[in-house]
Amino acid sequence: MGNSSYTLAIQTEEANYSAGDLVNGRVYLSVSEPSIDCEALIIHFHGQELAKVHYTSHHHDSTDRGDNSCDHYETHKETILDENYTVHSFASSNNQIPRGQYEFPFQMQIPNDLPSSMHCTSGKSRCEVRYNLTAVMQKPSLGRGVRNPFRGSLSSKPIILYINRNPNNTHCILPGRNGNGTGNSIGNKTLHFISETQRINYWCCINRGFMEVHAQLAKNLTGEENSRSDANIPVDAYTGVATLTPEVQYMVPLIVSNQSTTSVNSVRLELIENVKWKPKYREASSSNSIIRKSINDCTVA
């Protein structure tokens, strides 16, 4: 975007990045006036997390026969990244840019410890982590109290951060039953889920026995890969929470113990994402099914 004297635009080679990646891009500048004043071309990298919870209050109006409801929102914003990168300085040309078309390449590195972009909604409540790259023309200093006319002259582009290939972040966590209360990280090649027992009833009251499901989780590795240190699945020793790595294949062996008179047609596996956010005092949540798969060929004991 721009004003009557020039037009500014920003473009990156990729739309999606991971924490720790190098961002390569270009800023395009078109000057239509004989010249404009500019001290430097700046890239502003901004990251923000937002949490908003919607709730209603009800009150009775004496002039109305019914109850009136009022919408309220509890919000919280947190800046997680606020950095500036100088793309080009115009000091050598006395802070003047003549009429013409300009192209400025730039390269910047995304910090390693940033969370991935995300967006989640539940009704009118939502939470998100978002990032923006903004190209800004920095006006030379005009003295105290003088407004910078280039302050609103910028071009902004959203950046989506994924956690792929980022060794410092993980994609999802699963509760296990491993833990000794120390809070240290331990590693197991195989995780055992807590067995589930389900009573089988007919017409709600006639019992036909029960079924048990035993499940495990392990990385899908070859014999040589299985001997490496990264073959283990990291587990927090205190909480028993296991960490899964993006782009890694996992196996989920299942054993169904059928102690009922009913046959087993299939077993469904489902990876569910549960998100909770709490700006201050109120909390909202969302639950989404990420992966769902039915297995028709299973071992029944």
GROMACS .gro file of C-alpha atoms in nm:
model
  301
    1MET     CA    1   0.000   0.000   0.000
    2GLY     CA    2   0.112   0.363  -0.021
    3ASN     CA    3   0.016   0.729  -0.061
    4SER     CA    4   0.014   0.971  -0.354
    5SER     CA    5   0.394   1.007  -0.362
    6TYR     CA    6   0.500   0.643  -0.358
    7THR     CA    7   0.382   0.282  -0.337
    8LEU     CA    8   0.531   0.019  -0.108
    9ALA     CA    9   0.490  -0.360  -0.117
   10ILE     CA   10   0.652  -0.658   0.057
   11GLN     CA   11   0.684  -1.015  -0.070
   12THR     CA   12   0.844  -1.330   0.077
   13GLU     CA   13   0.960  -1.640  -0.110
   14GLU     CA   14   0.744  -1.867   0.104
   15ALA     CA   15   0.410  -1.824   0.279
   16ASN     CA   16   0.483  -2.070   0.559
   17TYR     CA   17   0.791  -2.095   0.777
   18SER     CA   18   0.918  -2.273   1.085
   19ALA     CA   19   1.089  -2.123   1.387
   20GLY     CA   20   1.461  -2.093   1.312
   21ASP     CA   21   1.411  -2.060   0.934
   22LEU     CA   22   1.568  -1.794   0.715
   23VAL     CA   23   1.315  -1.565   0.549
   24ASN     CA   24   1.411  -1.433   0.207
   25GLY     CA   25   1.202  -1.163   0.049
   26ARG     CA   26   1.189  -0.836  -0.135
   27VAL     CA   27   1.044  -0.491  -0.074
   28TYR     CA   28   0.921  -0.304  -0.381
   29LEU     CA   29   0.914   0.075  -0.385
   30SER     CA   30   0.769   0.298  -0.657
   31VAL     CA   31   0.833   0.673  -0.617
   32SER     CA   32   0.612   0.902  -0.832
   33GLU     CA   33   0.730   1.239  -0.695
   34PRO     CA   34   1.061   1.398  -0.802
   35SER     CA   35   1.200   1.279  -0.467
   36ILE     CA   36   1.089   1.180  -0.118
   37ASP     CA   37   1.258   1.205   0.220
   38CYS     CA   38   1.341   0.875   0.383
   39GLU     CA   39   1.606   0.776   0.634
   40ALA     CA   40   1.577   0.398   0.608
   41LEU     CA   41   1.360   0.112   0.492
   42ILE     CA   42   1.265  -0.103   0.793
   43ILE     CA   43   1.114  -0.450   0.827
   44HIS     CA   44   0.908  -0.485   1.144
   45PHE     CA   45   0.847  -0.845   1.258
   46HIS     CA   46   0.562  -0.861   1.507
   47GLY     CA   47   0.410  -1.161   1.687
   48GLN     CA   48   0.109  -1.157   1.915
   49GLU     CA   49  -0.106  -1.401   2.105
   50LEU     CA   50  -0.470  -1.319   2.171
   51ALA     CA   51  -0.728  -1.485   2.396
   52LYS     CA   52  -1.092  -1.381   2.406
   53VAL     CA   53  -1.375  -1.542   2.603
   54HIS     CA   54  -1.738  -1.451   2.540
   55TYR     CA   55  -1.998  -1.470   2.814
   56THR     CA   56  -2.342  -1.323   2.879
   57SER     CA   57  -2.514  -1.169   3.179
   58HIS     CA   58  -2.887  -1.162   3.238
   59HIS     CA   59  -3.085  -0.896   3.418
   60HIS     CA   60  -3.454  -0.827   3.462
   61ASP     CA   61  -3.589  -0.496   3.343
   62SER     CA   62  -3.888  -0.371   3.538
   63THR     CA   63  -4.029  -0.215   3.220
   64ASP     CA   64  -3.998  -0.541   3.032
   65ARG     CA   65  -4.164  -0.869   3.100
   66GLY     CA   66  -3.865  -1.078   3.000
   67ASP     CA   67  -3.500  -1.107   3.091
   68ASN     CA   68  -3.243  -0.904   2.899
   69SER     CA   69  -2.907  -1.052   2.813
   70CYS     CA   70  -2.586  -0.861   2.755
   71ASP     CA   71  -2.274  -0.985   2.578
   72HIS     CA   72  -1.936  -0.947   2.748
   73TYR     CA   73  -1.583  -1.027   2.636
   74GLU     CA   74  -1.280  -1.100   2.851
   75THR     CA   75  -0.965  -1.050   2.646
   76HIS     CA   76  -0.590  -1.058   2.685
   77LYS     CA   77  -0.317  -0.971   2.436
   78GLU     CA   78   0.050  -1.052   2.471
   79THR     CA   79   0.334  -0.945   2.241
   80ILE     CA   80   0.569  -1.237   2.187
   81LEU     CA   81   0.789  -1.079   1.920
   82ASP     CA   82   0.870  -0.717   1.832
   83GLU     CA   83   1.185  -0.676   1.622
   84ASN     CA   84   1.304  -0.432   1.356
   85TYR     CA   85   1.544  -0.508   1.071
   86THR     CA   86   1.702  -0.239   0.856
   87VAL     CA   87   1.674  -0.337   0.490
   88HIS     CA   88   1.839  -0.027   0.345
   89SER     CA   89   1.975   0.303   0.472
   90PHE     CA   90   1.951   0.615   0.256
   91ALA     CA   91   2.208   0.817   0.453
   92SER     CA   92   2.455   0.808   0.163
   93SER     CA   93   2.202   0.990  -0.058
   94ASN     CA   94   2.120   1.256   0.204
   95ASN     CA   95   1.801   1.071   0.295
   96GLN     CA   96   1.657   1.138  -0.050
   97ILE     CA   97   1.498   0.882  -0.285
   98PRO     CA   98   1.455   1.006  -0.646
   99ARG     CA   99   1.162   0.913  -0.867
  100GLY     CA  100   1.183   0.555  -0.994
  101GLN     CA  101   1.120   0.185  -0.932
  102TYR     CA  102   1.322   0.012  -0.660
  103GLU     CA  103   1.363  -0.343  -0.538
  104PHE     CA  104   1.529  -0.423  -0.205
  105PRO     CA  105   1.611  -0.786  -0.118
  106PHE     CA  106   1.623  -0.879   0.249
  107GLN     CA  107   1.701  -1.179   0.463
  108MET     CA  108   1.614  -1.234   0.829
  109GLN     CA  109   1.613  -1.530   1.065
  110ILE     CA  110   1.310  -1.628   1.270
  111PRO     CA  111   1.395  -1.688   1.637
  112ASN     CA  112   1.413  -2.053   1.741
  113ASP     CA  113   1.183  -2.035   2.041
  114LEU     CA  114   0.863  -1.901   1.884
  115PRO     CA  115   0.534  -2.091   1.911
  116SER     CA  116   0.359  -2.188   1.590
  117SER     CA  117   0.075  -1.988   1.440
  118MET     CA  118  -0.265  -2.108   1.550
  119HIS     CA  119  -0.629  -2.007   1.549
  120CYS     CA  120  -0.909  -2.168   1.746
  121THR     CA  121  -1.271  -2.068   1.800
  122SER     CA  122  -1.556  -2.179   2.021
  123GLY     CA  123  -1.872  -1.984   1.952
  124LYS     CA  124  -1.781  -1.618   1.992
  125SER     CA  125  -1.467  -1.703   2.191
  126ARG     CA  126  -1.132  -1.741   2.019
  127CYS     CA  127  -0.759  -1.763   2.069
  128GLU     CA  128  -0.477  -1.721   1.822
  129VAL     CA  129  -0.106  -1.675   1.769
  130ARG     CA  130  -0.025  -1.462   1.465
  131TYR     CA  131   0.276  -1.300   1.302
  132ASN     CA  132   0.316  -1.012   1.057
  133LEU     CA  133   0.601  -0.870   0.853
  134THR     CA  134   0.562  -0.500   0.787
  135ALA     CA  135   0.775  -0.281   0.559
  136VAL     CA  136   0.796   0.075   0.690
  137MET     CA  137   0.952   0.392   0.545
  138GLN     CA  138   1.132   0.568   0.829
  139LYS     CA  139   1.113   0.947   0.798
  140PRO     CA  140   1.417   1.155   0.900
  141SER     CA  141   1.386   1.309   1.244
  142LEU     CA  142   1.190   1.636   1.235
  143GLY     CA  143   1.244   1.735   1.594
  144ARG     CA  144   1.040   1.694   1.911
  145GLY     CA  145   0.664   1.710   1.871
  146VAL     CA  146   0.668   1.691   1.491
  147ARG     CA  147   0.456   1.405   1.358
  148ASN     CA  148   0.623   1.157   1.126
  149PRO     CA  149   0.418   1.161   0.801
  150PHE     CA  150   0.558   0.818   0.703
  151ARG     CA  151   0.424   0.656   1.017
  152GLY     CA  152   0.117   0.513   0.843
  153SER     CA  153   0.290   0.441   0.512
  154LEU     CA  154   0.361   0.072   0.520
  155SER     CA  155   0.294  -0.265   0.362
  156SER     CA  156   0.208  -0.564   0.580
  157LYS     CA  157   0.213  -0.938   0.511
  158PRO     CA  158   0.104  -1.220   0.744
  159ILE     CA  159   0.358  -1.493   0.816
  160ILE     CA  160   0.242  -1.841   0.917
  161LEU     CA  161   0.478  -2.033   1.142
  162TYR     CA  162   0.466  -2.411   1.149
  163ILE     CA  163   0.659  -2.633   1.385
  164ASN     CA  164   0.791  -2.869   1.116
  165ARG     CA  165   1.167  -2.915   1.129
  166ASN     CA  166   1.192  -2.711   1.448
  167PRO     CA  167   1.378  -2.921   1.708
  168ASN     CA  168   1.280  -2.689   1.992
  169ASN     CA  169   0.904  -2.727   1.955
  170THR     CA  170   0.672  -3.024   1.939
  171HIS     CA  171   0.341  -3.089   1.773
  172CYS     CA  172   0.123  -3.269   2.020
  173ILE     CA  173   0.135  -3.438   2.356
  174LEU     CA  174  -0.023  -3.755   2.479
  175PRO     CA  175  -0.083  -3.867   2.836
  176GLY     CA  176   0.105  -4.179   2.931
  177ARG     CA  177   0.147  -4.368   3.252
  178ASN     CA  178   0.522  -4.328   3.281
  179GLY     CA  179   0.657  -4.101   3.552
  180ASN     CA  180   0.846  -4.108   3.874
  181GLY     CA  181   0.758  -3.762   4.001
  182THR     CA  182   1.100  -3.606   3.937
  183GLY     CA  183   0.992  -3.377   3.651
  184ASN     CA  184   1.289  -3.487   3.438
  185SER     CA  185   1.256  -3.607   3.081
  186ILE     CA  186   1.282  -3.980   3.026
  187GLY     CA  187   1.259  -4.182   2.707
  188ASN     CA  188   1.070  -4.500   2.627
  189LYS     CA  189   1.062  -4.685   2.297
  190THR     CA  190   0.706  -4.800   2.367
  191LEU     CA  191   0.433  -4.621   2.556
  192HIS     CA  192   0.146  -4.815   2.709
  193PHE     CA  193  -0.191  -4.649   2.731
  194ILE     CA  194  -0.419  -4.718   3.023
  195SER     CA  195  -0.649  -5.003   2.928
  196GLU     CA  196  -1.015  -4.921   2.874
  197THR     CA  197  -1.291  -5.159   2.982
  198GLN     CA  198  -1.638  -5.125   2.832
  199ARG     CA  199  -1.945  -5.316   2.951
  200ILE     CA  200  -2.165  -5.445   2.671
  201ASN     CA  201  -2.535  -5.412   2.745
  202TYR     CA  202  -2.838  -5.512   2.541
  203TRP     CA  203  -3.141  -5.284   2.565
  204CYS     CA  204  -2.955  -5.087   2.835
  205CYS     CA  205  -3.000  -5.347   3.109
  206ILE     CA  206  -2.913  -5.697   2.979
  207ASN     CA  207  -2.539  -5.748   3.026
  208ARG     CA  208  -2.355  -5.938   2.755
  209GLY     CA  209  -2.008  -5.919   2.908
  210PHE     CA  210  -1.729  -5.668   2.855
  211MET     CA  211  -1.444  -5.572   2.624
  212GLU     CA  212  -1.096  -5.443   2.700
  213VAL     CA  213  -0.878  -5.241   2.464
  214HIS     CA  214  -0.500  -5.241   2.513
  215ALA     CA  215  -0.303  -4.986   2.307
  216GLN     CA  216   0.062  -4.894   2.268
  217LEU     CA  217   0.253  -4.622   2.085
  218ALA     CA  218   0.594  -4.649   1.921
  219LYS     CA  219   0.789  -4.491   1.638
  220ASN     CA  220   0.774  -4.676   1.307
  221LEU     CA  221   1.147  -4.746   1.270
  222THR     CA  222   1.369  -5.006   1.105
  223GLY     CA  223   1.606  -5.229   1.300
  224GLU     CA  224   1.904  -4.993   1.267
  225GLU     CA  225   1.697  -4.684   1.342
  226ASN     CA  226   1.554  -4.848   1.651
  227SER     CA  227   1.899  -4.851   1.816
  228ARG     CA  228   1.947  -4.474   1.791
  229SER     CA  229   1.889  -4.243   2.086
  230ASP     CA  230   1.611  -4.056   1.907
  231ALA     CA  231   1.413  -4.380   1.878
  232ASN     CA  232   1.278  -4.308   2.225
  233ILE     CA  233   0.963  -4.104   2.280
  234PRO     CA  234   1.036  -3.825   2.533
  235VAL     CA  235   0.816  -3.844   2.842
  236ASP     CA  236   0.792  -3.597   3.127
  237ALA     CA  237   0.868  -3.800   3.436
  238TYR     CA  238   0.641  -3.593   3.658
  239THR     CA  239   0.327  -3.549   3.446
  240GLY     CA  240   0.362  -3.861   3.233
  241VAL     CA  241   0.305  -3.653   2.919
  242ALA     CA  242   0.466  -3.786   2.602
  243THR     CA  243   0.594  -3.561   2.324
  244LEU     CA  244   0.533  -3.645   1.958
  245THR     CA  245   0.757  -3.511   1.681
  246PRO     CA  246   0.613  -3.373   1.355
  247GLU     CA  247   0.664  -3.571   1.032
  248VAL     CA  248   0.750  -3.890   1.222
  249GLN     CA  249   0.544  -4.203   1.167
  250TYR     CA  250   0.409  -4.382   1.473
  251MET     CA  251   0.264  -4.729   1.519
  252VAL     CA  252  -0.034  -4.795   1.745
  253PRO     CA  253  -0.059  -5.170   1.814
  254LEU     CA  254  -0.400  -5.268   1.951
  255ILE     CA  255  -0.526  -5.575   2.133
  256VAL     CA  256  -0.900  -5.614   2.188
  257SER     CA  257  -0.997  -5.859   2.461
  258ASN     CA  258  -1.355  -5.955   2.389
  259GLN     CA  259  -1.521  -6.114   2.691
  260SER     CA  260  -1.870  -6.072   2.559
  261THR     CA  261  -2.114  -6.247   2.329
  262THR     CA  262  -2.095  -5.962   2.077
  263SER     CA  263  -1.856  -5.967   1.783
  264VAL     CA  264  -1.610  -5.683   1.706
  265ASN     CA  265  -1.657  -5.528   1.364
  266SER     CA  266  -1.392  -5.254   1.379
  267VAL     CA  267  -1.183  -5.038   1.609
  268ARG     CA  268  -1.162  -4.661   1.559
  269LEU     CA  269  -0.847  -4.464   1.637
  270GLU     CA  270  -0.880  -4.090   1.685
  271LEU     CA  271  -0.634  -3.814   1.763
  272ILE     CA  272  -0.821  -3.531   1.934
  273GLU     CA  273  -0.688  -3.179   1.980
  274ASN     CA  274  -0.807  -3.015   2.302
  275VAL     CA  275  -0.738  -2.642   2.335
  276LYS     CA  276  -0.813  -2.430   2.641
  277TRP     CA  277  -0.757  -2.058   2.687
  278LYS     CA  278  -0.807  -1.831   2.984
  279PRO     CA  279  -0.749  -1.455   2.939
  280LYS     CA  280  -0.804  -1.373   3.307
  281TYR     CA  281  -1.074  -1.548   3.506
  282ARG     CA  282  -1.301  -1.712   3.250
  283GLU     CA  283  -1.207  -2.009   3.037
  284ALA     CA  284  -1.312  -2.138   2.697
  285SER     CA  285  -1.220  -2.460   2.522
  286SER     CA  286  -1.243  -2.636   2.190
  287SER     CA  287  -1.211  -3.000   2.089
  288ASN     CA  288  -1.136  -3.107   1.732
  289SER     CA  289  -1.071  -3.445   1.573
  290ILE     CA  290  -0.740  -3.426   1.382
  291ILE     CA  291  -0.708  -3.788   1.267
  292ARG     CA  292  -0.976  -4.055   1.262
  293LYS     CA  293  -0.918  -4.404   1.129
  294SER     CA  294  -1.119  -4.725   1.149
  295ILE     CA  295  -0.939  -5.061   1.157
  296ASN     CA  296  -1.137  -5.360   1.040
  297ASP     CA  297  -0.855  -5.614   1.069
  298CYS     CA  298  -0.768  -5.635   1.439
  299THR     CA  299  -0.650  -5.907   1.676
  300VAL     CA  300  -0.927  -6.017   1.910
  301ALA     CA  301  -0.826  -6.213   2.219
   0.00000   0.00000   0.00000
